[in-house]
mmCIF file of C-alpha atoms in Angstrom:
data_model
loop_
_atom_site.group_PDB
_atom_site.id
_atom_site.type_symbol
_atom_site.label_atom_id
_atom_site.label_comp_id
_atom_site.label_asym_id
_atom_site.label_seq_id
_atom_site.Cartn_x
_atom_site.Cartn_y
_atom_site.Cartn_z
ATOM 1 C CA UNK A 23 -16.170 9.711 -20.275
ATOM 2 C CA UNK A 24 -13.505 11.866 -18.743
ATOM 3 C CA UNK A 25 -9.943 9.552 -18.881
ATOM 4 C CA UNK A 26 -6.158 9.959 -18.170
ATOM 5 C CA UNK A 27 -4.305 7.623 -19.961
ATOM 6 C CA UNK A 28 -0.653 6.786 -19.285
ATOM 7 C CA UNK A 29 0.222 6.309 -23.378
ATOM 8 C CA UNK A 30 4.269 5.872 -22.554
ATOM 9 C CA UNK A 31 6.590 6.897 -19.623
ATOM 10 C CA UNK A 32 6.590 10.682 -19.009
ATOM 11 C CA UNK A 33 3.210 11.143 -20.718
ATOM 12 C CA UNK A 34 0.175 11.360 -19.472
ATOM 13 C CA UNK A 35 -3.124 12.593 -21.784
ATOM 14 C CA UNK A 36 -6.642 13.832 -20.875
ATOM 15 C CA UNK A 37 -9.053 12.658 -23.585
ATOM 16 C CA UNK A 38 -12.140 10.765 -23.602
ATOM 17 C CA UNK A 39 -13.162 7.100 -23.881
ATOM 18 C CA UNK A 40 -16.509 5.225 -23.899
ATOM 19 C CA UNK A 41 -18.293 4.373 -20.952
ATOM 20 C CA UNK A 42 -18.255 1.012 -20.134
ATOM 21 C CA UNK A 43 -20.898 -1.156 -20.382
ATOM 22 C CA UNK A 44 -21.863 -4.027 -17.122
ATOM 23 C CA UNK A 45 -21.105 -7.443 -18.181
ATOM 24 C CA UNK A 46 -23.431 -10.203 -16.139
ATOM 25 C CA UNK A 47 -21.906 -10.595 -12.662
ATOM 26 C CA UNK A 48 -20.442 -6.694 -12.637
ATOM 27 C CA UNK A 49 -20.999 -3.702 -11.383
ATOM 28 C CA UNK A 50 -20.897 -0.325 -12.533
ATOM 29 C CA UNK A 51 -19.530 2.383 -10.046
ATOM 30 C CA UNK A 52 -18.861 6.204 -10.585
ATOM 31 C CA UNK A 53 -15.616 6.366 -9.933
ATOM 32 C CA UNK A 54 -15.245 9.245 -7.178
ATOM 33 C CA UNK A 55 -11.717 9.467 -5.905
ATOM 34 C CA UNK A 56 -8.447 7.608 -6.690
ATOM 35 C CA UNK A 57 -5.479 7.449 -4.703
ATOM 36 C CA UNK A 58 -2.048 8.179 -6.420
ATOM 37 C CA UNK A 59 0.719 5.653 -5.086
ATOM 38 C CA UNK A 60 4.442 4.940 -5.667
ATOM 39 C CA UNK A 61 3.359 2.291 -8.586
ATOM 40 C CA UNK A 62 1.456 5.235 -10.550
ATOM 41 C CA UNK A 63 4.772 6.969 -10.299
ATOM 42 C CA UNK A 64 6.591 3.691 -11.070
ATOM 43 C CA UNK A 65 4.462 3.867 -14.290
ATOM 44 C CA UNK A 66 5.141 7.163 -14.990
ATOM 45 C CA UNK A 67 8.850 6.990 -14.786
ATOM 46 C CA UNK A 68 8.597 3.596 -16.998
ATOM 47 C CA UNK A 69 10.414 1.702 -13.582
ATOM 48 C CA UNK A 70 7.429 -0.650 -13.317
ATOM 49 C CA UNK A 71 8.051 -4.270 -14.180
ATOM 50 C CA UNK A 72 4.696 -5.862 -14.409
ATOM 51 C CA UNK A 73 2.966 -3.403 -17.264
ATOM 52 C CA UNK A 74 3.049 -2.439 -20.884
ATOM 53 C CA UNK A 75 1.989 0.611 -22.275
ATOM 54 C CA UNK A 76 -0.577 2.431 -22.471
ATOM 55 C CA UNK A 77 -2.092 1.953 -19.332
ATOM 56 C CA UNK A 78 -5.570 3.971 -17.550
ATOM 57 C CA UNK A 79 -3.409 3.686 -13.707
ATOM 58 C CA UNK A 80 -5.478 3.929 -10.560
ATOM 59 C CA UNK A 81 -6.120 1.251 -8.394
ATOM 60 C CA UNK A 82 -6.939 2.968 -4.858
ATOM 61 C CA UNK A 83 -10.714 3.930 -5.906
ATOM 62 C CA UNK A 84 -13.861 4.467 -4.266
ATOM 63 C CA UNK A 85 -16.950 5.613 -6.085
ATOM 64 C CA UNK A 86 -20.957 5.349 -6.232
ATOM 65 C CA UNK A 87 -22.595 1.876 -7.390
ATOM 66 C CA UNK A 88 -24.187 3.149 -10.594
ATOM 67 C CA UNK A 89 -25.782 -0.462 -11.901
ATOM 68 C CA UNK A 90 -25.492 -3.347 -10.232
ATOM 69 C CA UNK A 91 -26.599 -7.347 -10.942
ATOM 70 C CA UNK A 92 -30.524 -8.350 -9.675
ATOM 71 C CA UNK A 93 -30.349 -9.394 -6.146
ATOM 72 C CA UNK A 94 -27.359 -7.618 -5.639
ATOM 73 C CA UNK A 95 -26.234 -6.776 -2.251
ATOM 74 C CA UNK A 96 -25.199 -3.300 -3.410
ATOM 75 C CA UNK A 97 -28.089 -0.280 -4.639
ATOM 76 C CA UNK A 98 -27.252 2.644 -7.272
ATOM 77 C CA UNK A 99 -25.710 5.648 -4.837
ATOM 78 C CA UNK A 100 -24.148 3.412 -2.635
ATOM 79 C CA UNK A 101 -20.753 4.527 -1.383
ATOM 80 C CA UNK A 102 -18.347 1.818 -2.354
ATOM 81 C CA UNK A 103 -14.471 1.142 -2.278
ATOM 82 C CA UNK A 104 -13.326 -1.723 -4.686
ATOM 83 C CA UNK A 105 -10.221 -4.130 -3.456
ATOM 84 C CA UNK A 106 -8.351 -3.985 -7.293
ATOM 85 C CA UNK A 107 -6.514 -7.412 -7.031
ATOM 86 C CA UNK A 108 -8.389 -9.721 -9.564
ATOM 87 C CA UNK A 109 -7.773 -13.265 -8.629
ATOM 88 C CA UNK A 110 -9.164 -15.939 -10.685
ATOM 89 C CA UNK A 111 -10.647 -17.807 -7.924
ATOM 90 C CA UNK A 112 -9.262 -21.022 -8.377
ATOM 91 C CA UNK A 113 -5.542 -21.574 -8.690
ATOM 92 C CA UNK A 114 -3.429 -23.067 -5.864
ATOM 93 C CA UNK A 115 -3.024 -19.740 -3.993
ATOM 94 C CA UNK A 116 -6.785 -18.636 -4.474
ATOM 95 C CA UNK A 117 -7.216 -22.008 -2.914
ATOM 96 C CA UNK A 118 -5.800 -21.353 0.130
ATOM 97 C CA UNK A 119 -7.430 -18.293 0.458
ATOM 98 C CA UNK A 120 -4.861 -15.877 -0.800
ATOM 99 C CA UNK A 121 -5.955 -14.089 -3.708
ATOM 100 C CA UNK A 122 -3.876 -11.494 -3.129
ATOM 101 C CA UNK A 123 -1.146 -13.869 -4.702
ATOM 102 C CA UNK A 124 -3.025 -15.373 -7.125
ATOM 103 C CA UNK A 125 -1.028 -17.333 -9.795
ATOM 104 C CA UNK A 126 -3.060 -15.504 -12.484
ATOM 105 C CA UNK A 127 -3.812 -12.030 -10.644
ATOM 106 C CA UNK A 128 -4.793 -9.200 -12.430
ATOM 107 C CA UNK A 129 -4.367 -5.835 -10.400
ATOM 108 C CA UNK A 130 -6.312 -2.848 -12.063
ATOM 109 C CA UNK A 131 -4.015 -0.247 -13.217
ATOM 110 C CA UNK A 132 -1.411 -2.300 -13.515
ATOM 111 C CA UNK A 133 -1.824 -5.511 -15.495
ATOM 112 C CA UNK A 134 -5.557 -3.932 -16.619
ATOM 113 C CA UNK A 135 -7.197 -0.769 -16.757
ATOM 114 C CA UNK A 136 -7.785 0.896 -13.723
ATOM 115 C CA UNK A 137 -10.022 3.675 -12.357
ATOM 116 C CA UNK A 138 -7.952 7.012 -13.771
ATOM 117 C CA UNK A 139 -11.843 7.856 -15.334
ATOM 118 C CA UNK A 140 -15.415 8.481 -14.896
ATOM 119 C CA UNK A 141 -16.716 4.374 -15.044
ATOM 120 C CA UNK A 142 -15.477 1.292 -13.935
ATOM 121 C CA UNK A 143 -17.232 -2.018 -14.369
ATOM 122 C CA UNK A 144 -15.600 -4.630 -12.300
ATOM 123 C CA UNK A 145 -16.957 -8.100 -10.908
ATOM 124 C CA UNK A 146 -18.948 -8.070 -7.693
ATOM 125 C CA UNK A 147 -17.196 -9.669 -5.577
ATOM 126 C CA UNK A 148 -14.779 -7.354 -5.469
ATOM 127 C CA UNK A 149 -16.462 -4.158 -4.834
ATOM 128 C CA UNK A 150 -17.562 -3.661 -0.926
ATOM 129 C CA UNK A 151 -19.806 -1.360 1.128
ATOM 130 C CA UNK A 152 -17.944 1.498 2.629
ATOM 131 C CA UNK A 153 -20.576 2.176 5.192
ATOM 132 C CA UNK A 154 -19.155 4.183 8.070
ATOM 133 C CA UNK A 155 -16.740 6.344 5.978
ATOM 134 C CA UNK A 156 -16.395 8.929 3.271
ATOM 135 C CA UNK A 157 -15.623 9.026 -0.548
ATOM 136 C CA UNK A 158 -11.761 10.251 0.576
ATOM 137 C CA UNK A 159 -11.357 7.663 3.479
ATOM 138 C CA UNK A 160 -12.437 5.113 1.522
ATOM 139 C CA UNK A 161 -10.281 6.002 -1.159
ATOM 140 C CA UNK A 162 -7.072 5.337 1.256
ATOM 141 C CA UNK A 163 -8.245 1.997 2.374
ATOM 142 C CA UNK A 164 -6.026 -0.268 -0.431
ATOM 143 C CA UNK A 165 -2.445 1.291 0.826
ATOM 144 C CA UNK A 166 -3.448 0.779 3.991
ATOM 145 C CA UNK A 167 -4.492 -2.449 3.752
ATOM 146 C CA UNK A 168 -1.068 -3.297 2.874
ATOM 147 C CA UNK A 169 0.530 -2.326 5.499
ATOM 148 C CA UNK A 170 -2.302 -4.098 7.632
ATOM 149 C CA UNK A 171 -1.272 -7.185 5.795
ATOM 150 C CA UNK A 172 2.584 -7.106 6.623
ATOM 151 C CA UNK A 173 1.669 -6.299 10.012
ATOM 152 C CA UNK A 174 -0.958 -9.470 10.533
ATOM 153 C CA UNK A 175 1.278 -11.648 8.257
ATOM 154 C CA UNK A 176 3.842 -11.020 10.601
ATOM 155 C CA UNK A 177 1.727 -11.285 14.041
ATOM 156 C CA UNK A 178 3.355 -8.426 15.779
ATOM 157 C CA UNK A 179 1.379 -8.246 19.147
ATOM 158 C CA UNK A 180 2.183 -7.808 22.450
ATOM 159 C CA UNK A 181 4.213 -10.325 24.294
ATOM 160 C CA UNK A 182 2.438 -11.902 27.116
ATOM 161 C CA UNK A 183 5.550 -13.388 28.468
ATOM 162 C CA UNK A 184 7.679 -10.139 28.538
ATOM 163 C CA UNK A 185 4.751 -7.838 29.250
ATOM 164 C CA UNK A 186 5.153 -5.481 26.473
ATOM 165 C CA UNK A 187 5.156 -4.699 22.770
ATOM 166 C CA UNK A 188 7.337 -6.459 20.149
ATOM 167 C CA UNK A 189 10.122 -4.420 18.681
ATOM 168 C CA UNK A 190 9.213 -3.461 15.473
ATOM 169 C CA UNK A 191 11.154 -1.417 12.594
ATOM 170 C CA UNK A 192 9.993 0.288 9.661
ATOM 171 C CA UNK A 193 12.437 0.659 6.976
ATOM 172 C CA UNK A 194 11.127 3.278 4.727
ATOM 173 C CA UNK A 195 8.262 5.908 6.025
ATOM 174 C CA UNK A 196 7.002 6.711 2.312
ATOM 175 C CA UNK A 197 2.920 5.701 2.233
ATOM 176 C CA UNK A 198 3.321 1.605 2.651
ATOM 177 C CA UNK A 199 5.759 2.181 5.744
ATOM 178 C CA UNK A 200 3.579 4.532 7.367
ATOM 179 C CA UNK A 201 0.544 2.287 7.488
ATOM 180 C CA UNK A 202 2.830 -0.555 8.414
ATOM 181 C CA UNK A 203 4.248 1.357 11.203
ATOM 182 C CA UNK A 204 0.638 2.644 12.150
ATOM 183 C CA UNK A 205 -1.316 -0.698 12.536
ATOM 184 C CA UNK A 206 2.145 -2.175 14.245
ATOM 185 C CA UNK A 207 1.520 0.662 16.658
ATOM 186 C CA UNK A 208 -2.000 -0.339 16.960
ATOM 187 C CA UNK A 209 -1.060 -3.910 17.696
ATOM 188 C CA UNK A 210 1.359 -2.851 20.733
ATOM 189 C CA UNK A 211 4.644 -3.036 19.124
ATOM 190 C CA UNK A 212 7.413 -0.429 20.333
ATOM 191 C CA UNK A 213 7.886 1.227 16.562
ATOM 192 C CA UNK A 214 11.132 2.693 15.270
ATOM 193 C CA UNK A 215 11.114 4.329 12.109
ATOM 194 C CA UNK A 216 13.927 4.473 9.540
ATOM 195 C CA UNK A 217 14.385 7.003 6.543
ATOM 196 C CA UNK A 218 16.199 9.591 4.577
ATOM 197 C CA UNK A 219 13.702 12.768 5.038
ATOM 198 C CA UNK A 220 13.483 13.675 8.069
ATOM 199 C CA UNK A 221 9.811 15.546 7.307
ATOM 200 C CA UNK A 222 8.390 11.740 6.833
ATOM 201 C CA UNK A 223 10.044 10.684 10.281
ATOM 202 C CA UNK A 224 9.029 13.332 12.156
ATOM 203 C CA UNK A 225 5.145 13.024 10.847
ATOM 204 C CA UNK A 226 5.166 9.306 11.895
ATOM 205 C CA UNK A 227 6.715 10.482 15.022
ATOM 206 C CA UNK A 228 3.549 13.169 15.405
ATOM 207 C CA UNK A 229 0.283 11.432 13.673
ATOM 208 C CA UNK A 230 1.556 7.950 14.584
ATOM 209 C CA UNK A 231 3.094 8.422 17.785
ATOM 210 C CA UNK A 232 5.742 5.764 17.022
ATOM 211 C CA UNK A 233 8.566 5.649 19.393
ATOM 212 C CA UNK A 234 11.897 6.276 17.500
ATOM 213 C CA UNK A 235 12.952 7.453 14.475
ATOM 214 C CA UNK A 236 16.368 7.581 12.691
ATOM 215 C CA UNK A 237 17.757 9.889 9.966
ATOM 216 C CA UNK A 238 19.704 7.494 7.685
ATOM 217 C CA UNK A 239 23.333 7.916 7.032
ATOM 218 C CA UNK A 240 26.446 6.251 8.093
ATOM 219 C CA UNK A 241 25.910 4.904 11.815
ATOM 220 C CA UNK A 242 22.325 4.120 10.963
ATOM 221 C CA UNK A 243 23.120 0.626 12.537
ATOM 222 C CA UNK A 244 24.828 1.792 15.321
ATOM 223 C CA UNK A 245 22.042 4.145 16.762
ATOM 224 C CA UNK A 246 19.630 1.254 16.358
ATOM 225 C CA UNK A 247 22.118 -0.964 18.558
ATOM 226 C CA UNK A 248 21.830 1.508 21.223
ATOM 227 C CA UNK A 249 17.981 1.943 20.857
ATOM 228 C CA UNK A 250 17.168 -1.433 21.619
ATOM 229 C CA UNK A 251 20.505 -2.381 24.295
ATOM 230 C CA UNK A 252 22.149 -4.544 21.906
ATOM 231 C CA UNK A 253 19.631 -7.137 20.629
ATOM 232 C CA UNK A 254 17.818 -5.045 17.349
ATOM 233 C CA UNK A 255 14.305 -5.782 16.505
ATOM 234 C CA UNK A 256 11.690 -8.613 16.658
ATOM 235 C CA UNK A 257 10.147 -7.692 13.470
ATOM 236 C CA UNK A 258 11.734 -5.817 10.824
ATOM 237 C CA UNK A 259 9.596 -4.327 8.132
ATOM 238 C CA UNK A 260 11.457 -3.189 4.606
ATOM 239 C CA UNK A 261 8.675 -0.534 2.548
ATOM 240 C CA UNK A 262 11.737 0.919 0.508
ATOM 241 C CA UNK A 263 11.641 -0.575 -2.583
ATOM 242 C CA UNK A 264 15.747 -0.094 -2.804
ATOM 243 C CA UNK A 265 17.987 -3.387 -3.042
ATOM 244 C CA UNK A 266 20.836 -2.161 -0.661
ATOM 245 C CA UNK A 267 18.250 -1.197 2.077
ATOM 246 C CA UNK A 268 16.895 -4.556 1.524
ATOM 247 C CA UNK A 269 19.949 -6.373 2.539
ATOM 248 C CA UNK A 270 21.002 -3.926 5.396
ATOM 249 C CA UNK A 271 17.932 -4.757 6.744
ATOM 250 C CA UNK A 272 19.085 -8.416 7.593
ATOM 251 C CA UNK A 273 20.994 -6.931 9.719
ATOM 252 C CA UNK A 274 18.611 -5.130 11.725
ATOM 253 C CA UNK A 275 16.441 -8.588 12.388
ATOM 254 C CA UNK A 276 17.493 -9.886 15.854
ATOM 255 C CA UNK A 277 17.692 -13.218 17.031
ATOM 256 C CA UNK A 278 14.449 -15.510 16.580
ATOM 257 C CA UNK A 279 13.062 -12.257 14.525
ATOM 258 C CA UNK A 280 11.353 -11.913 11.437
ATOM 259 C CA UNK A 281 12.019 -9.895 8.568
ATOM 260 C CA UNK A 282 9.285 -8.665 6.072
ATOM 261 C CA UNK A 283 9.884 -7.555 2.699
ATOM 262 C CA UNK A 284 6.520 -5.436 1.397
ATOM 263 C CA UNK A 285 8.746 -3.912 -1.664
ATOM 264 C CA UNK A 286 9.288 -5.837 -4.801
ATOM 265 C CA UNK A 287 12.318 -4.990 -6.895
ATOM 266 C CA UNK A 288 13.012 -6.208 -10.321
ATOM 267 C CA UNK A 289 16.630 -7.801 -8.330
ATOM 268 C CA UNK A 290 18.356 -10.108 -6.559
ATOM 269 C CA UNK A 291 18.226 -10.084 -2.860
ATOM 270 C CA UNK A 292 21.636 -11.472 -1.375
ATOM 271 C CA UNK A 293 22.269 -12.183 2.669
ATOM 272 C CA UNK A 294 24.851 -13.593 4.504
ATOM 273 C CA UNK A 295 23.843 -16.977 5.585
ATOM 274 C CA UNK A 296 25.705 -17.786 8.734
ATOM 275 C CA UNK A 297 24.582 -14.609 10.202
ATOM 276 C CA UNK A 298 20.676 -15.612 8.768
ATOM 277 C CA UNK A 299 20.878 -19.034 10.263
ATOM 278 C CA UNK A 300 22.517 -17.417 13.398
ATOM 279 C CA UNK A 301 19.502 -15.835 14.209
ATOM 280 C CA UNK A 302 16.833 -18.681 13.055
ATOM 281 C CA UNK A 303 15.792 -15.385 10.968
ATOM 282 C CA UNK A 304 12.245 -15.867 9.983
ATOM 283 C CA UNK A 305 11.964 -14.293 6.225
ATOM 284 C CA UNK A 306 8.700 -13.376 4.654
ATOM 285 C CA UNK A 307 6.928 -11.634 1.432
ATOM 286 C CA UNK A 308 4.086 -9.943 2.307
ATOM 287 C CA UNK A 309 2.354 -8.915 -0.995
ATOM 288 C CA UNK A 310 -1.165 -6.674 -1.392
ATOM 289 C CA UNK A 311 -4.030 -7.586 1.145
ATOM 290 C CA UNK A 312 -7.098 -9.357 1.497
ATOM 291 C CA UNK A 313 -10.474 -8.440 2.664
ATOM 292 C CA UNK A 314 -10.040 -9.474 5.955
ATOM 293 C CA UNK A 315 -7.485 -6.465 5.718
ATOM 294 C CA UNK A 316 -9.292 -3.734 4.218
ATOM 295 C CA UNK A 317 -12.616 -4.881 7.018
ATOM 296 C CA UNK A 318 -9.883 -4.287 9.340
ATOM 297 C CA UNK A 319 -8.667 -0.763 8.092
ATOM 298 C CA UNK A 320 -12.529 0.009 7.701
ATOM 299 C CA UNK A 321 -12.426 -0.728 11.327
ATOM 300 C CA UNK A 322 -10.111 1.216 12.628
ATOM 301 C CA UNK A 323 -11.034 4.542 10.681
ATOM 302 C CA UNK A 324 -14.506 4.207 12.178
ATOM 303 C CA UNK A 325 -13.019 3.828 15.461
ATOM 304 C CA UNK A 326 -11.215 6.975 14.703
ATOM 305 C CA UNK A 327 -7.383 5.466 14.967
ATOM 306 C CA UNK A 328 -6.010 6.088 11.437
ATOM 307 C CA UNK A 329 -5.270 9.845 10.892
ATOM 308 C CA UNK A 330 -6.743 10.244 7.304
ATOM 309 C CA UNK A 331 -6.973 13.942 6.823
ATOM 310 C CA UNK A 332 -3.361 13.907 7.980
ATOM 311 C CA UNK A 333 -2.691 11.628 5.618
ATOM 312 C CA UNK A 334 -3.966 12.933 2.577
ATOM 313 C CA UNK A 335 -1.891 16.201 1.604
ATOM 314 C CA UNK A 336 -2.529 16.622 -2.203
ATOM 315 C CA UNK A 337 -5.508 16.361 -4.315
ATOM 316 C CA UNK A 338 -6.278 17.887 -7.732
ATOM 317 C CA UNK A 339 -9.494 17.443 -10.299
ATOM 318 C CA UNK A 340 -9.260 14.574 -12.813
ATOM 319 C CA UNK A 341 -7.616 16.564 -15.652
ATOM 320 C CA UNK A 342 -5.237 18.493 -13.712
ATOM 321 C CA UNK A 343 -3.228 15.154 -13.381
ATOM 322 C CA UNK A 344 -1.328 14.875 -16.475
ATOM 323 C CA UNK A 345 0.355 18.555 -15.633
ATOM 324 C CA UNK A 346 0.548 17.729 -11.481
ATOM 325 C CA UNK A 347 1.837 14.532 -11.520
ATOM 326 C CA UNK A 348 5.101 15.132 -12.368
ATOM 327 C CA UNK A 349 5.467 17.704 -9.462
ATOM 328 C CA UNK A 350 4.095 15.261 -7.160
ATOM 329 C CA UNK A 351 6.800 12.891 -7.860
ATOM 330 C CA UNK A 352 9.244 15.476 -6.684
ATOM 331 C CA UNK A 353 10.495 15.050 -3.522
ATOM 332 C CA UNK A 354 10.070 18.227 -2.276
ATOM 333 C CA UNK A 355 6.566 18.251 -3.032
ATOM 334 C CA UNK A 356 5.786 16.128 0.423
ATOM 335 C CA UNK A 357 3.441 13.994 -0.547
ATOM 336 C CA UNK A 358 2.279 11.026 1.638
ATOM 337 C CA UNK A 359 -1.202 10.356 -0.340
ATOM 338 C CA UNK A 360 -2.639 12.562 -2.921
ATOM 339 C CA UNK A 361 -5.918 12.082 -4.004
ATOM 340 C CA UNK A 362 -7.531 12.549 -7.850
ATOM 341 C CA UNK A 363 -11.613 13.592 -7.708
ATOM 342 C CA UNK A 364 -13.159 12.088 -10.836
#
């Protein structure tokens, strides 16, 4: 079958591999489309911390159920979208219900092979009905679900007491910011925006229809003083993936907020703890999603509130990818999600 293999940083290779063959409890699915994301191009550029080389990347996939076990739930043709976090089902996290930070995850493309090819064969439970949507929708549901996750983990809602949304900030409008910012929106929360192109503000500004947004630079915290009279932001969201951002954000959190940190550096994260403890700062990790998230993402595309085709403003075939990819990573290419057809 058709693969692209990640064999070191910098090189990606077209080439062919076996098809793989259903273990008991798996199911085979024709992989159909496969979202690129900032950890592909992590891999790429060798800046990913949780990987060794070489790698098949891909883990935003939807695809056709080609086999699947007896008295399966799921028929050959169905249209399916598979949630790539393996948990082991059993550890203190899984536990608690939170596979997504399973003490033994494995996360397709990343720690494992992932869906960059023809065939995947992956355990049932974590492949899902996309009924309601398309091959490309469904393809988009894992980033999004992420930023569904930050948003719920955070419970940004509407304040009943004040009659109106929380104040909620985005740090960082690349494709985990803009689904945070878009289901925060969804939830009621008056969304600002923060980042250094302005083309990514002003789309969330458009598609979104979030509130504020603000060009980075030197009185960054100043203009966000002024946009919210003084008292900054109930919920502060950082999607960056850049240490200094990180800690200016503490600064953005006002008092009796929460801050949320959906990036993961390979750093330490300093703050100054008189002005934390000031503020009874609430401080969270929000990593991957569950399924409650994607069911909710499903959801909302079938109620028509997420703007996919918006969203998606690259694609290319399967073995274009090794010679695309690295002009996707460009900034000035403008990607928010680009999307691979196997």
């Amino acid at each position: 079958m058709d693969t692209v293999i990640c064999e070191a940083p910098g090189k990606l290779v077209h080439t062919q591999r076996p098809r793989p063959v259903r273990a008991e409890g798996e199911v085979l699915v024709r992989v159909r489309r496969v979202g690129i994301c900032g950890t592909d191009m992590h891999i790429y550029k060798g800046t990913q911390p949780f990987l060794t080389y070489p790698r098949v990347m891909g883990h935003e996939l939807s695809g056709e159920v080609a086999e699947a076990p007896a008295g399966s739930d799921l028929s050959p043709g169905d249209v399916v979208y598979i949630m790539p976090y393996m948990s082991c089902g059993h550890c203190a996290a899984c536990r608690k219900g939170k596979g997504n930070c399973c003490m033994n995850i494995r996360v397709l493309g990343v720690h494992m092979d992932g869906g960059l090819c023809e065939y995947i064969s992956v355990p049932e439970g974590f492949v899902f009905k996309a009924t309601g949507i398309g091959l490309d929708e469904a393809a988009m549901l894992e980033f999004l679900a992420i930023g569904h996750h930050a948003v719920r983990r955070a419970q940004v809602q509407t304040s009943q007491k004040e009659q109106s949304g929380h104040k909620a900030l985005v740090v960082g409008v690349g494709p985990i910011g803009i689904a945070t910012a878009l289901f925060a929106k969804l939830r009621g929360a008056e969304v600002t925006v923060i980042d250094s192109r302005q083309p990514r503000i002003d789309f969330c500004l458009r598609e979104l229809k979030a509130d504020h947004g603000v060009l980075v630079g030197d009185d960054t915290r100043d203009q966000l003083s002024q946009l919210t009279g003084g008292d900054f932001y109930d919920v502060v969201f950082d999607a960056t993936g850049a240490p200094k951002a990180m800690e200016a954000g503490f600064g953005y959190v006002g008092h009796g907020g929460t801050y949320v940190l959906i990036s993961v550096v390979a750093a330490d994260i300093t703050f100054n703890d008189p002005e934390f403890h000031k503020r009874e700062t609430t401080l969270m990790g929000s990593r991957n999603a569950t399924p409650e998230d994607f069911k909710g993402v499903l959801a909302a595309m079938i109620a028509g509130h997420v703007p996919t085709a918006a969203l998606n403003t690259h694609r290319a075939k399967l073995s274009e990818l090794p010679d695309i990819l690295p002009q996707w990573i460009e900034p000035s290419a403008g990607v928010i999600k680009a999307l691979v057809e196997c």
